[in-house]
Every structure is written in C-alpha cells, then in structure tokens.
Amino acid sequence: SQLAEENSWALSVHEGESVTVNCSYKTSITALQWYRQKSGKGPAQLILIRSNEREKRNGRLRATLDTSSQSSSLSITATRCEDTAVYFCASGTQVVGQLTFGRGTRLQVYA
Amino acid sequence: GGIITQTPKFLIGQEGQKLTLKCQQNFNHDTMYWYRQDSGKGLRLIYYSITENDLQKGDLSEGYDASREKKSSFSLTVTSAQKNEMAVFLCASSISDWGGDGQLYFGEGSKLTVL
C-alpha cells in the first residue's frame, strides 16, 4: 500500500505561472522530502521539511507540512520549461529503509 | 560531490534468465538501496544495505537477490526474469546516521526489458 501519495497524476502550466503539487501520507513521520525526476535521470532531492517545521523554502520552491492532516505541498513560482519533470513526495521515519515514495505528479511547463 | 554509476543503463534479457545490475558510489556512504520504478507506481524498495556485507529486504524483495561485497558497490540480481517486471531499477545511497531526515542520492537508472 502507498504510505505517501501525491494527489494529482499530472499538471500542466505555462511558463511564468505558479503551480502546487499536493501530497498526503499515512504514518507518523520524522520528515517529508520532495524529489524531482527529469526524463532519463534519477530523482534529486529538492526540499526536506522536518516534522517540527511548517514551511521550507528553496529559491522558487516552497514546501509546507501539516502534520495534523498528514499532508504536504510543494509550490513552484515563476515556472520555467526546465521545471518539467515528475515530482515525488517521500515520507520518512527514523528507521533506515522506511522512506516511502508516492507515485509522482508529472508536471509539464509549456513555453 | 559524488556520483552513483549504474551499469548497464539498458539490459535486455529472456524470460527465465538470471540478470544482474551493478551500482557504484563514491560518496563514501554506508547505506545503499535498490528501488524499482514502474510507471504510475512510484518507487518501491527492493533491498537495502547499511554496511558492507549487510542485506535488508524491502517490500519487493521476492524474485531478487542482492550483494554488497564492498562499501562502494551494491549489486542486484533478478533471479528469473519475468515479462511483468520490466521496469527501471534505481540505485541510491545515503548517510548511515539516518534519523529519518537523510537525503538519498540516486543513479540514473537501469532499464530492464524482458523478451
């Protein structure tokens, strides 16, 4: 069963627009991570937000975490074509090997 | 910085064949992982290893063997390839002091096709 899940299969926006990817998870976590995977590449971490944090920023990226609703969001502002990728959330506990990935949201940014 | 190298990038085999994927990392990380990625199903953990010669099963270990003979390398063997396991296999590594907030560093993946 999926212990972390993004809420949209695919999103598309035009360059310059903002977009938000949402994620829900099912267990008590230590941290929630967001990864991006471009075509033909492995996933790369974008942001890590710990369970005692509510918001984290990294340039044009902003992640939020709501432990009461067990949900997280990743917002991208001023999108660029190179933001086209699959975005995964991953929920983690203190146990090695328990980082659980969602199915991913495919984002297409059009020029 | 470091890098994770997976070989081969593309692997084609026959149904029932034993196939091996290799992974090398130069991060000097203790922990390494093998994930399987199927379209629409995210990443699922097959095996991980917290140190040389250690092996831990993930949710998807049936039908696979793994080997960690050196700190820098981690191999995955498909014991009897089946057509329904065509997928991309991703190797990753992380620090050993996990605490739930460690970052995984991934290779570019090995795509398996079974004829």
JSON list of C-alpha atoms in Angstrom, two decimals:
[
{"chain": "A", "resi": 1, "resn": "SER", "atom": "CA", "xyz": [0.00, 0.00, 0.00]},
{"chain": "A", "resi": 2, "resn": "GLN", "atom": "CA", "xyz": [1.12, 3.54, -0.64]},
{"chain": "A", "resi": 3, "resn": "LEU", "atom": "CA", "xyz": [2.16, 5.32, 2.55]},
{"chain": "A", "resi": 4, "resn": "ALA", "atom": "CA", "xyz": [2.79, 8.56, 0.67]},
{"chain": "A", "resi": 5, "resn": "GLU", "atom": "CA", "xyz": [0.78, 9.76, -2.27]},
{"chain": "A", "resi": 6, "resn": "GLU", "atom": "CA", "xyz": [0.63, 12.82, -4.48]},
{"chain": "A", "resi": 7, "resn": "ASN", "atom": "CA", "xyz": [-2.90, 13.98, -5.16]},
{"chain": "A", "resi": 8, "resn": "SER", "atom": "CA", "xyz": [-2.60, 14.66, -8.86]},
{"chain": "A", "resi": 9, "resn": "TRP", "atom": "CA", "xyz": [-1.32, 12.41, -11.61]},
{"chain": "A", "resi": 10, "resn": "ALA", "atom": "CA", "xyz": [-0.42, 15.22, -13.97]},
{"chain": "A", "resi": 11, "resn": "LEU", "atom": "CA", "xyz": [-0.41, 19.00, -14.11]},
{"chain": "A", "resi": 12, "resn": "SER", "atom": "CA", "xyz": [0.38, 21.44, -16.86]},
{"chain": "A", "resi": 13, "resn": "VAL", "atom": "CA", "xyz": [1.06, 25.17, -16.71]},
{"chain": "A", "resi": 14, "resn": "HIS", "atom": "CA", "xyz": [2.53, 27.87, -18.89]},
{"chain": "A", "resi": 15, "resn": "GLU", "atom": "CA", "xyz": [5.92, 29.34, -18.17]},
{"chain": "A", "resi": 16, "resn": "GLY", "atom": "CA", "xyz": [5.77, 32.04, -15.54]},
{"chain": "A", "resi": 17, "resn": "GLU", "atom": "CA", "xyz": [2.73, 30.62, -13.81]},
{"chain": "A", "resi": 18, "resn": "SER", "atom": "CA", "xyz": [2.75, 29.10, -10.33]},
{"chain": "A", "resi": 19, "resn": "VAL", "atom": "CA", "xyz": [1.82, 25.53, -9.56]},
{"chain": "A", "resi": 20, "resn": "THR", "atom": "CA", "xyz": [1.27, 23.45, -6.43]},
{"chain": "A", "resi": 21, "resn": "VAL", "atom": "CA", "xyz": [1.69, 19.71, -6.00]},
{"chain": "A", "resi": 22, "resn": "ASN", "atom": "CA", "xyz": [-0.03, 18.16, -3.02]},
{"chain": "A", "resi": 23, "resn": "CYS", "atom": "CA", "xyz": [0.86, 15.04, -1.09]},
{"chain": "A", "resi": 24, "resn": "SER", "atom": "CA", "xyz": [-0.76, 13.02, 1.66]},
{"chain": "A", "resi": 25, "resn": "TYR", "atom": "CA", "xyz": [0.90, 10.44, 3.86]},
{"chain": "A", "resi": 26, "resn": "LYS", "atom": "CA", "xyz": [-0.38, 7.81, 6.25]},
{"chain": "A", "resi": 27, "resn": "THR", "atom": "CA", "xyz": [2.10, 7.36, 9.09]},
{"chain": "A", "resi": 28, "resn": "SER", "atom": "CA", "xyz": [3.75, 9.44, 11.74]},
{"chain": "A", "resi": 29, "resn": "ILE", "atom": "CA", "xyz": [6.89, 10.83, 10.12]},
{"chain": "A", "resi": 30, "resn": "THR", "atom": "CA", "xyz": [10.22, 12.33, 11.01]},
{"chain": "A", "resi": 31, "resn": "ALA", "atom": "CA", "xyz": [10.48, 14.29, 7.80]},
{"chain": "A", "resi": 32, "resn": "LEU", "atom": "CA", "xyz": [8.88, 14.76, 4.40]},
{"chain": "A", "resi": 33, "resn": "GLN", "atom": "CA", "xyz": [11.06, 15.10, 1.33]},
{"chain": "A", "resi": 34, "resn": "TRP", "atom": "CA", "xyz": [10.30, 16.32, -2.16]},
{"chain": "A", "resi": 35, "resn": "TYR", "atom": "CA", "xyz": [12.22, 14.94, -5.11]},
{"chain": "A", "resi": 36, "resn": "ARG", "atom": "CA", "xyz": [12.23, 15.84, -8.77]},
{"chain": "A", "resi": 37, "resn": "GLN", "atom": "CA", "xyz": [12.98, 13.41, -11.57]},
{"chain": "A", "resi": 38, "resn": "LYS", "atom": "CA", "xyz": [13.74, 14.66, -15.04]},
{"chain": "A", "resi": 39, "resn": "SER", "atom": "CA", "xyz": [13.41, 12.38, -18.03]},
{"chain": "A", "resi": 40, "resn": "GLY", "atom": "CA", "xyz": [16.16, 9.75, -18.14]},
{"chain": "A", "resi": 41, "resn": "LYS", "atom": "CA", "xyz": [17.62, 10.79, -14.79]},
{"chain": "A", "resi": 42, "resn": "GLY", "atom": "CA", "xyz": [17.34, 9.63, -11.21]},
{"chain": "A", "resi": 43, "resn": "PRO", "atom": "CA", "xyz": [15.33, 11.59, -8.64]},
{"chain": "A", "resi": 44, "resn": "ALA", "atom": "CA", "xyz": [17.08, 14.51, -6.97]},
{"chain": "A", "resi": 45, "resn": "GLN", "atom": "CA", "xyz": [16.07, 16.00, -3.63]},
{"chain": "A", "resi": 46, "resn": "LEU", "atom": "CA", "xyz": [14.54, 19.47, -3.72]},
{"chain": "A", "resi": 47, "resn": "ILE", "atom": "CA", "xyz": [13.47, 20.14, -0.17]},
{"chain": "A", "resi": 48, "resn": "LEU", "atom": "CA", "xyz": [13.40, 18.32, 3.14]},
{"chain": "A", "resi": 49, "resn": "ILE", "atom": "CA", "xyz": [10.94, 19.51, 5.76]},
{"chain": "A", "resi": 50, "resn": "ARG", "atom": "CA", "xyz": [11.09, 18.05, 9.25]},
{"chain": "A", "resi": 51, "resn": "SER", "atom": "CA", "xyz": [8.03, 17.15, 11.30]},
{"chain": "A", "resi": 52, "resn": "ASN", "atom": "CA", "xyz": [8.53, 20.16, 13.61]},
{"chain": "A", "resi": 53, "resn": "GLU", "atom": "CA", "xyz": [8.66, 22.59, 10.67]},
{"chain": "A", "resi": 54, "resn": "ARG", "atom": "CA", "xyz": [5.68, 24.09, 8.87]},
{"chain": "A", "resi": 55, "resn": "GLU", "atom": "CA", "xyz": [7.34, 25.67, 5.87]},
{"chain": "A", "resi": 56, "resn": "LYS", "atom": "CA", "xyz": [10.64, 25.49, 4.00]},
{"chain": "A", "resi": 57, "resn": "ARG", "atom": "CA", "xyz": [11.87, 27.47, 1.03]},
{"chain": "A", "resi": 58, "resn": "ASN", "atom": "CA", "xyz": [14.49, 26.84, -1.60]},
{"chain": "A", "resi": 59, "resn": "GLY", "atom": "CA", "xyz": [14.63, 29.57, -4.22]},
{"chain": "A", "resi": 60, "resn": "ARG", "atom": "CA", "xyz": [11.39, 29.40, -6.23]},
{"chain": "A", "resi": 61, "resn": "LEU", "atom": "CA", "xyz": [10.25, 26.35, -4.28]},
{"chain": "A", "resi": 62, "resn": "ARG", "atom": "CA", "xyz": [8.19, 26.39, -1.12]},
{"chain": "A", "resi": 63, "resn": "ALA", "atom": "CA", "xyz": [7.16, 23.30, 0.81]},
{"chain": "A", "resi": 64, "resn": "THR", "atom": "CA", "xyz": [4.60, 23.17, 3.59]},
{"chain": "A", "resi": 65, "resn": "LEU", "atom": "CA", "xyz": [3.84, 20.44, 6.08]},
{"chain": "A", "resi": 66, "resn": "ASP", "atom": "CA", "xyz": [0.65, 19.92, 8.06]},
{"chain": "A", "resi": 67, "resn": "THR", "atom": "CA", "xyz": [1.13, 17.03, 10.45]},
{"chain": "A", "resi": 68, "resn": "SER", "atom": "CA", "xyz": [-2.46, 17.25, 11.74]},
{"chain": "A", "resi": 69, "resn": "SER", "atom": "CA", "xyz": [-3.88, 16.47, 8.29]},
{"chain": "A", "resi": 70, "resn": "GLN", "atom": "CA", "xyz": [-0.82, 14.43, 7.26]},
{"chain": "A", "resi": 71, "resn": "SER", "atom": "CA", "xyz": [-0.34, 16.46, 4.14]},
{"chain": "A", "resi": 72, "resn": "SER", "atom": "CA", "xyz": [2.34, 18.46, 2.39]},
{"chain": "A", "resi": 73, "resn": "SER", "atom": "CA", "xyz": [2.51, 20.74, -0.59]},
{"chain": "A", "resi": 74, "resn": "LEU", "atom": "CA", "xyz": [5.24, 21.88, -2.94]},
{"chain": "A", "resi": 75, "resn": "SER", "atom": "CA", "xyz": [4.72, 25.18, -4.72]},
{"chain": "A", "resi": 76, "resn": "ILE", "atom": "CA", "xyz": [6.80, 26.41, -7.61]},
{"chain": "A", "resi": 77, "resn": "THR", "atom": "CA", "xyz": [6.60, 30.06, -8.57]},
{"chain": "A", "resi": 78, "resn": "ALA", "atom": "CA", "xyz": [7.60, 31.61, -11.89]},
{"chain": "A", "resi": 79, "resn": "THR", "atom": "CA", "xyz": [7.80, 28.19, -13.54]},
{"chain": "A", "resi": 80, "resn": "ARG", "atom": "CA", "xyz": [10.28, 27.54, -16.34]},
{"chain": "A", "resi": 81, "resn": "CYS", "atom": "CA", "xyz": [10.31, 24.91, -19.06]},
{"chain": "A", "resi": 82, "resn": "GLU", "atom": "CA", "xyz": [13.15, 23.18, -17.24]},
{"chain": "A", "resi": 83, "resn": "ASP", "atom": "CA", "xyz": [10.81, 22.54, -14.29]},
{"chain": "A", "resi": 84, "resn": "THR", "atom": "CA", "xyz": [9.12, 19.91, -16.46]},
{"chain": "A", "resi": 85, "resn": "ALA", "atom": "CA", "xyz": [9.61, 16.69, -14.52]},
{"chain": "A", "resi": 86, "resn": "VAL", "atom": "CA", "xyz": [7.95, 14.18, -12.22]},
{"chain": "A", "resi": 87, "resn": "TYR", "atom": "CA", "xyz": [7.69, 15.36, -8.63]},
{"chain": "A", "resi": 88, "resn": "PHE", "atom": "CA", "xyz": [7.63, 12.86, -5.76]},
{"chain": "A", "resi": 89, "resn": "CYS", "atom": "CA", "xyz": [6.97, 13.26, -2.11]},
{"chain": "A", "resi": 90, "resn": "ALA", "atom": "CA", "xyz": [8.65, 10.81, 0.24]},
{"chain": "A", "resi": 91, "resn": "SER", "atom": "CA", "xyz": [7.73, 10.28, 3.87]},
{"chain": "A", "resi": 92, "resn": "GLY", "atom": "CA", "xyz": [10.42, 9.13, 6.27]},
{"chain": "A", "resi": 93, "resn": "THR", "atom": "CA", "xyz": [10.67, 7.73, 9.78]},
{"chain": "A", "resi": 94, "resn": "GLN", "atom": "CA", "xyz": [13.72, 7.20, 11.95]},
{"chain": "A", "resi": 95, "resn": "VAL", "atom": "CA", "xyz": [14.15, 3.71, 10.57]},
{"chain": "A", "resi": 96, "resn": "VAL", "atom": "CA", "xyz": [16.52, 3.31, 7.67]},
{"chain": "A", "resi": 97, "resn": "GLY", "atom": "CA", "xyz": [14.70, 1.86, 4.70]},
{"chain": "A", "resi": 98, "resn": "GLN", "atom": "CA", "xyz": [11.36, 3.42, 5.62]},
{"chain": "A", "resi": 99, "resn": "LEU", "atom": "CA", "xyz": [11.48, 6.33, 3.20]},
{"chain": "A", "resi": 100, "resn": "THR", "atom": "CA", "xyz": [8.30, 5.77, 1.22]},
{"chain": "A", "resi": 101, "resn": "PHE", "atom": "CA", "xyz": [7.75, 7.43, -2.12]},
{"chain": "A", "resi": 102, "resn": "GLY", "atom": "CA", "xyz": [4.46, 8.44, -3.67]},
{"chain": "A", "resi": 103, "resn": "ARG", "atom": "CA", "xyz": [3.52, 7.65, -7.27]},
{"chain": "A", "resi": 104, "resn": "GLY", "atom": "CA", "xyz": [4.65, 11.05, -8.50]},
{"chain": "A", "resi": 105, "resn": "THR", "atom": "CA", "xyz": [3.00, 14.00, -10.23]},
{"chain": "A", "resi": 106, "resn": "ARG", "atom": "CA", "xyz": [4.04, 14.70, -13.79]},
{"chain": "A", "resi": 107, "resn": "LEU", "atom": "CA", "xyz": [4.41, 18.44, -14.36]},
{"chain": "A", "resi": 108, "resn": "GLN", "atom": "CA", "xyz": [4.60, 19.87, -17.86]},
{"chain": "A", "resi": 109, "resn": "VAL", "atom": "CA", "xyz": [5.58, 23.51, -18.26]},
{"chain": "A", "resi": 110, "resn": "TYR", "atom": "CA", "xyz": [4.79, 24.98, -21.67]},
{"chain": "A", "resi": 111, "resn": "ALA", "atom": "CA", "xyz": [6.60, 27.91, -23.25]},
{"chain": "B", "resi": 1, "resn": "GLY", "atom": "CA", "xyz": [30.37, 15.98, -4.69]},
{"chain": "B", "resi": 2, "resn": "GLY", "atom": "CA", "xyz": [29.93, 12.37, -5.62]},
{"chain": "B", "resi": 3, "resn": "ILE", "atom": "CA", "xyz": [28.26, 10.24, -8.20]},
{"chain": "B", "resi": 4, "resn": "ILE", "atom": "CA", "xyz": [26.36, 6.99, -8.46]},
{"chain": "B", "resi": 5, "resn": "THR", "atom": "CA", "xyz": [27.04, 4.92, -11.53]},
{"chain": "B", "resi": 6, "resn": "GLN", "atom": "CA", "xyz": [24.68, 2.19, -12.62]},
{"chain": "B", "resi": 7, "resn": "THR", "atom": "CA", "xyz": [25.56, -0.41, -15.22]},
{"chain": "B", "resi": 8, "resn": "PRO", "atom": "CA", "xyz": [24.25, -1.33, -17.63]},
{"chain": "B", "resi": 9, "resn": "LYS", "atom": "CA", "xyz": [21.95, 1.53, -18.50]},
{"chain": "B", "resi": 10, "resn": "PHE", "atom": "CA", "xyz": [19.81, -0.80, -20.62]},
{"chain": "B", "resi": 11, "resn": "LEU", "atom": "CA", "xyz": [19.51, -4.53, -20.04]},
{"chain": "B", "resi": 12, "resn": "ILE", "atom": "CA", "xyz": [17.61, -6.89, -22.31]},
{"chain": "B", "resi": 13, "resn": "GLY", "atom": "CA", "xyz": [17.06, -10.47, -21.25]},
{"chain": "B", "resi": 14, "resn": "GLN", "atom": "CA", "xyz": [14.98, -13.53, -21.95]},
{"chain": "B", "resi": 15, "resn": "GLU", "atom": "CA", "xyz": [12.18, -14.71, -19.72]},
{"chain": "B", "resi": 16, "resn": "GLY", "atom": "CA", "xyz": [13.59, -17.02, -17.03]},
{"chain": "B", "resi": 17, "resn": "GLN", "atom": "CA", "xyz": [17.09, -15.62, -17.35]},
{"chain": "B", "resi": 18, "resn": "LYS", "atom": "CA", "xyz": [19.20, -14.52, -14.39]},
{"chain": "B", "resi": 19, "resn": "LEU", "atom": "CA", "xyz": [20.21, -10.87, -14.79]},
{"chain": "B", "resi": 20, "resn": "THR", "atom": "CA", "xyz": [22.49, -8.66, -12.72]},
{"chain": "B", "resi": 21, "resn": "LEU", "atom": "CA", "xyz": [22.56, -4.91, -12.27]},
{"chain": "B", "resi": 22, "resn": "LYS", "atom": "CA", "xyz": [25.53, -3.12, -10.73]},
{"chain": "B", "resi": 23, "resn": "CYS", "atom": "CA", "xyz": [25.89, 0.11, -8.81]},
{"chain": "B", "resi": 24, "resn": "GLN", "atom": "CA", "xyz": [28.96, 2.03, -7.69]},
{"chain": "B", "resi": 25, "resn": "GLN", "atom": "CA", "xyz": [29.07, 5.13, -5.46]},
{"chain": "B", "resi": 26, "resn": "ASN", "atom": "CA", "xyz": [31.93, 7.42, -4.48]},
{"chain": "B", "resi": 27, "resn": "PHE", "atom": "CA", "xyz": [30.11, 9.40, -1.77]},
{"chain": "B", "resi": 28, "resn": "ASN", "atom": "CA", "xyz": [31.64, 7.06, 0.84]},
{"chain": "B", "resi": 29, "resn": "HIS", "atom": "CA", "xyz": [28.10, 6.44, 2.10]},
{"chain": "B", "resi": 30, "resn": "ASP", "atom": "CA", "xyz": [27.46, 3.42, 4.26]},
{"chain": "B", "resi": 31, "resn": "THR", "atom": "CA", "xyz": [23.87, 2.82, 3.17]},
{"chain": "B", "resi": 32, "resn": "MET", "atom": "CA", "xyz": [22.82, 1.80, -0.32]},
{"chain": "B", "resi": 33, "resn": "TYR", "atom": "CA", "xyz": [19.44, 0.97, -1.81]},
{"chain": "B", "resi": 34, "resn": "TRP", "atom": "CA", "xyz": [17.79, -0.63, -4.81]},
{"chain": "B", "resi": 35, "resn": "TYR", "atom": "CA", "xyz": [14.39, 0.69, -5.88]},
{"chain": "B", "resi": 36, "resn": "ARG", "atom": "CA", "xyz": [12.15, -0.43, -8.69]},
{"chain": "B", "resi": 37, "resn": "GLN", "atom": "CA", "xyz": [10.21, 2.19, -10.62]},
{"chain": "B", "resi": 38, "resn": "ASP", "atom": "CA", "xyz": [7.14, 1.19, -12.59]},
{"chain": "B", "resi": 39, "resn": "SER", "atom": "CA", "xyz": [5.12, 3.72, -14.49]},
{"chain": "B", "resi": 40, "resn": "GLY", "atom": "CA", "xyz": [2.40, 5.12, -12.26]},
{"chain": "B", "resi": 41, "resn": "LYS", "atom": "CA", "xyz": [3.57, 3.28, -9.18]},
{"chain": "B", "resi": 42, "resn": "GLY", "atom": "CA", "xyz": [6.34, 5.40, -7.76]},
{"chain": "B", "resi": 43, "resn": "LEU", "atom": "CA", "xyz": [9.48, 3.90, -6.28]},
{"chain": "B", "resi": 44, "resn": "ARG", "atom": "CA", "xyz": [9.35, 0.65, -4.35]},
{"chain": "B", "resi": 45, "resn": "LEU", "atom": "CA", "xyz": [12.21, -0.60, -2.21]},
{"chain": "B", "resi": 46, "resn": "ILE", "atom": "CA", "xyz": [13.69, -3.97, -3.16]},
{"chain": "B", "resi": 47, "resn": "TYR", "atom": "CA", "xyz": [16.78, -4.25, -0.95]},
{"chain": "B", "resi": 48, "resn": "TYR", "atom": "CA", "xyz": [18.97, -2.00, 1.10]},
{"chain": "B", "resi": 49, "resn": "SER", "atom": "CA", "xyz": [22.28, -2.41, 2.89]},
{"chain": "B", "resi": 50, "resn": "ILE", "atom": "CA", "xyz": [23.52, -0.38, 5.86]},
{"chain": "B", "resi": 51, "resn": "THR", "atom": "CA", "xyz": [27.10, -1.54, 5.62]},
{"chain": "B", "resi": 52, "resn": "GLU", "atom": "CA", "xyz": [29.39, -3.87, 3.69]},
{"chain": "B", "resi": 53, "resn": "ASN", "atom": "CA", "xyz": [28.05, -7.46, 3.70]},
{"chain": "B", "resi": 54, "resn": "ASP", "atom": "CA", "xyz": [24.73, -6.37, 5.22]},
{"chain": "B", "resi": 55, "resn": "LEU", "atom": "CA", "xyz": [21.48, -7.01, 3.34]},
{"chain": "B", "resi": 56, "resn": "GLN", "atom": "CA", "xyz": [17.95, -5.96, 4.33]},
{"chain": "B", "resi": 57, "resn": "LYS", "atom": "CA", "xyz": [14.81, -6.87, 2.40]},
{"chain": "B", "resi": 58, "resn": "GLY", "atom": "CA", "xyz": [12.40, -4.21, 1.26]},
{"chain": "B", "resi": 59, "resn": "ASP", "atom": "CA", "xyz": [8.75, -4.61, 0.30]},
{"chain": "B", "resi": 60, "resn": "LEU", "atom": "CA", "xyz": [9.56, -6.03, -3.13]},
{"chain": "B", "resi": 61, "resn": "SER", "atom": "CA", "xyz": [12.44, -8.45, -2.48]},
{"chain": "B", "resi": 62, "resn": "GLU", "atom": "CA", "xyz": [10.82, -11.63, -3.76]},
{"chain": "B", "resi": 63, "resn": "GLY", "atom": "CA", "xyz": [12.45, -12.70, -7.02]},
{"chain": "B", "resi": 64, "resn": "TYR", "atom": "CA", "xyz": [15.60, -10.68, -6.35]},
{"chain": "B", "resi": 65, "resn": "ASP", "atom": "CA", "xyz": [18.96, -11.23, -4.68]},
{"chain": "B", "resi": 66, "resn": "ALA", "atom": "CA", "xyz": [21.44, -8.56, -3.66]},
{"chain": "B", "resi": 67, "resn": "SER", "atom": "CA", "xyz": [25.12, -8.44, -2.85]},
{"chain": "B", "resi": 68, "resn": "ARG", "atom": "CA", "xyz": [27.24, -5.83, -1.01]},
{"chain": "B", "resi": 69, "resn": "GLU", "atom": "CA", "xyz": [30.81, -7.07, -1.08]},
{"chain": "B", "resi": 70, "resn": "LYS", "atom": "CA", "xyz": [32.37, -3.62, -0.89]},
{"chain": "B", "resi": 71, "resn": "LYS", "atom": "CA", "xyz": [31.28, -0.38, 0.69]},
{"chain": "B", "resi": 72, "resn": "SER", "atom": "CA", "xyz": [31.22, 1.33, -2.70]},
{"chain": "B", "resi": 73, "resn": "SER", "atom": "CA", "xyz": [29.24, -1.24, -4.64]},
{"chain": "B", "resi": 74, "resn": "PHE", "atom": "CA", "xyz": [25.83, -2.87, -4.47]},
{"chain": "B", "resi": 75, "resn": "SER", "atom": "CA", "xyz": [24.52, -5.41, -6.98]},
{"chain": "B", "resi": 76, "resn": "LEU", "atom": "CA", "xyz": [21.02, -6.60, -7.68]},
{"chain": "B", "resi": 77, "resn": "THR", "atom": "CA", "xyz": [20.19, -9.89, -9.37]},
{"chain": "B", "resi": 78, "resn": "VAL", "atom": "CA", "xyz": [16.87, -10.74, -10.94]},
{"chain": "B", "resi": 79, "resn": "THR", "atom": "CA", "xyz": [16.81, -14.46, -10.26]},
{"chain": "B", "resi": 80, "resn": "SER", "atom": "CA", "xyz": [14.37, -15.41, -13.04]},
{"chain": "B", "resi": 81, "resn": "ALA", "atom": "CA", "xyz": [13.30, -12.54, -15.27]},
{"chain": "B", "resi": 82, "resn": "GLN", "atom": "CA", "xyz": [9.58, -12.25, -15.95]},
{"chain": "B", "resi": 83, "resn": "LYS", "atom": "CA", "xyz": [7.84, -10.08, -18.51]},
{"chain": "B", "resi": 84, "resn": "ASN", "atom": "CA", "xyz": [5.82, -8.29, -15.84]},
{"chain": "B", "resi": 85, "resn": "GLU", "atom": "CA", "xyz": [8.92, -6.91, -14.18]},
{"chain": "B", "resi": 86, "resn": "MET", "atom": "CA", "xyz": [10.09, -4.71, -16.98]},
{"chain": "B", "resi": 87, "resn": "ALA", "atom": "CA", "xyz": [10.87, -1.52, -15.15]},
{"chain": "B", "resi": 88, "resn": "VAL", "atom": "CA", "xyz": [13.57, 0.99, -14.30]},
{"chain": "B", "resi": 89, "resn": "PHE", "atom": "CA", "xyz": [15.80, 0.00, -11.41]},
{"chain": "B", "resi": 90, "resn": "LEU", "atom": "CA", "xyz": [17.28, 2.83, -9.38]},
{"chain": "B", "resi": 91, "resn": "CYS", "atom": "CA", "xyz": [20.26, 2.60, -7.06]},
{"chain": "B", "resi": 92, "resn": "ALA", "atom": "CA", "xyz": [20.70, 5.15, -4.29]},
{"chain": "B", "resi": 93, "resn": "SER", "atom": "CA", "xyz": [22.92, 5.85, -1.31]},
{"chain": "B", "resi": 94, "resn": "SER", "atom": "CA", "xyz": [22.65, 7.86, 1.89]},
{"chain": "B", "resi": 95, "resn": "ILE", "atom": "CA", "xyz": [24.49, 8.63, 5.10]},
{"chain": "B", "resi": 96, "resn": "SER", "atom": "CA", "xyz": [24.41, 5.98, 7.78]},
{"chain": "B", "resi": 97, "resn": "ASP", "atom": "CA", "xyz": [23.21, 8.21, 10.63]},
{"chain": "B", "resi": 98, "resn": "TRP", "atom": "CA", "xyz": [19.70, 8.22, 9.27]},
{"chain": "B", "resi": 99, "resn": "GLY", "atom": "CA", "xyz": [17.34, 9.83, 11.77]},
{"chain": "B", "resi": 100, "resn": "GLY", "atom": "CA", "xyz": [14.65, 9.95, 9.13]},
{"chain": "B", "resi": 101, "resn": "ASP", "atom": "CA", "xyz": [15.92, 13.12, 7.52]},
{"chain": "B", "resi": 102, "resn": "GLY", "atom": "CA", "xyz": [18.67, 11.90, 5.32]},
{"chain": "B", "resi": 103, "resn": "GLN", "atom": "CA", "xyz": [18.89, 12.60, 1.63]},
{"chain": "B", "resi": 104, "resn": "LEU", "atom": "CA", "xyz": [19.02, 9.86, -0.96]},
{"chain": "B", "resi": 105, "resn": "TYR", "atom": "CA", "xyz": [21.37, 10.29, -3.91]},
{"chain": "B", "resi": 106, "resn": "PHE", "atom": "CA", "xyz": [20.24, 8.37, -6.96]},
{"chain": "B", "resi": 107, "resn": "GLY", "atom": "CA", "xyz": [21.87, 6.97, -10.04]},
{"chain": "B", "resi": 108, "resn": "GLU", "atom": "CA", "xyz": [20.30, 7.48, -13.46]},
{"chain": "B", "resi": 109, "resn": "GLY", "atom": "CA", "xyz": [18.67, 4.07, -13.52]},
{"chain": "B", "resi": 110, "resn": "SER", "atom": "CA", "xyz": [18.89, 0.81, -15.42]},
{"chain": "B", "resi": 111, "resn": "LYS", "atom": "CA", "xyz": [16.01, -0.07, -17.71]},
{"chain": "B", "resi": 112, "resn": "LEU", "atom": "CA", "xyz": [15.18, -3.74, -17.87]},
{"chain": "B", "resi": 113, "resn": "THR", "atom": "CA", "xyz": [13.36, -5.25, -20.85]},
{"chain": "B", "resi": 114, "resn": "VAL", "atom": "CA", "xyz": [12.34, -8.90, -20.82]},
{"chain": "B", "resi": 115, "resn": "LEU", "atom": "CA", "xyz": [11.59, -10.58, -24.16]}
]
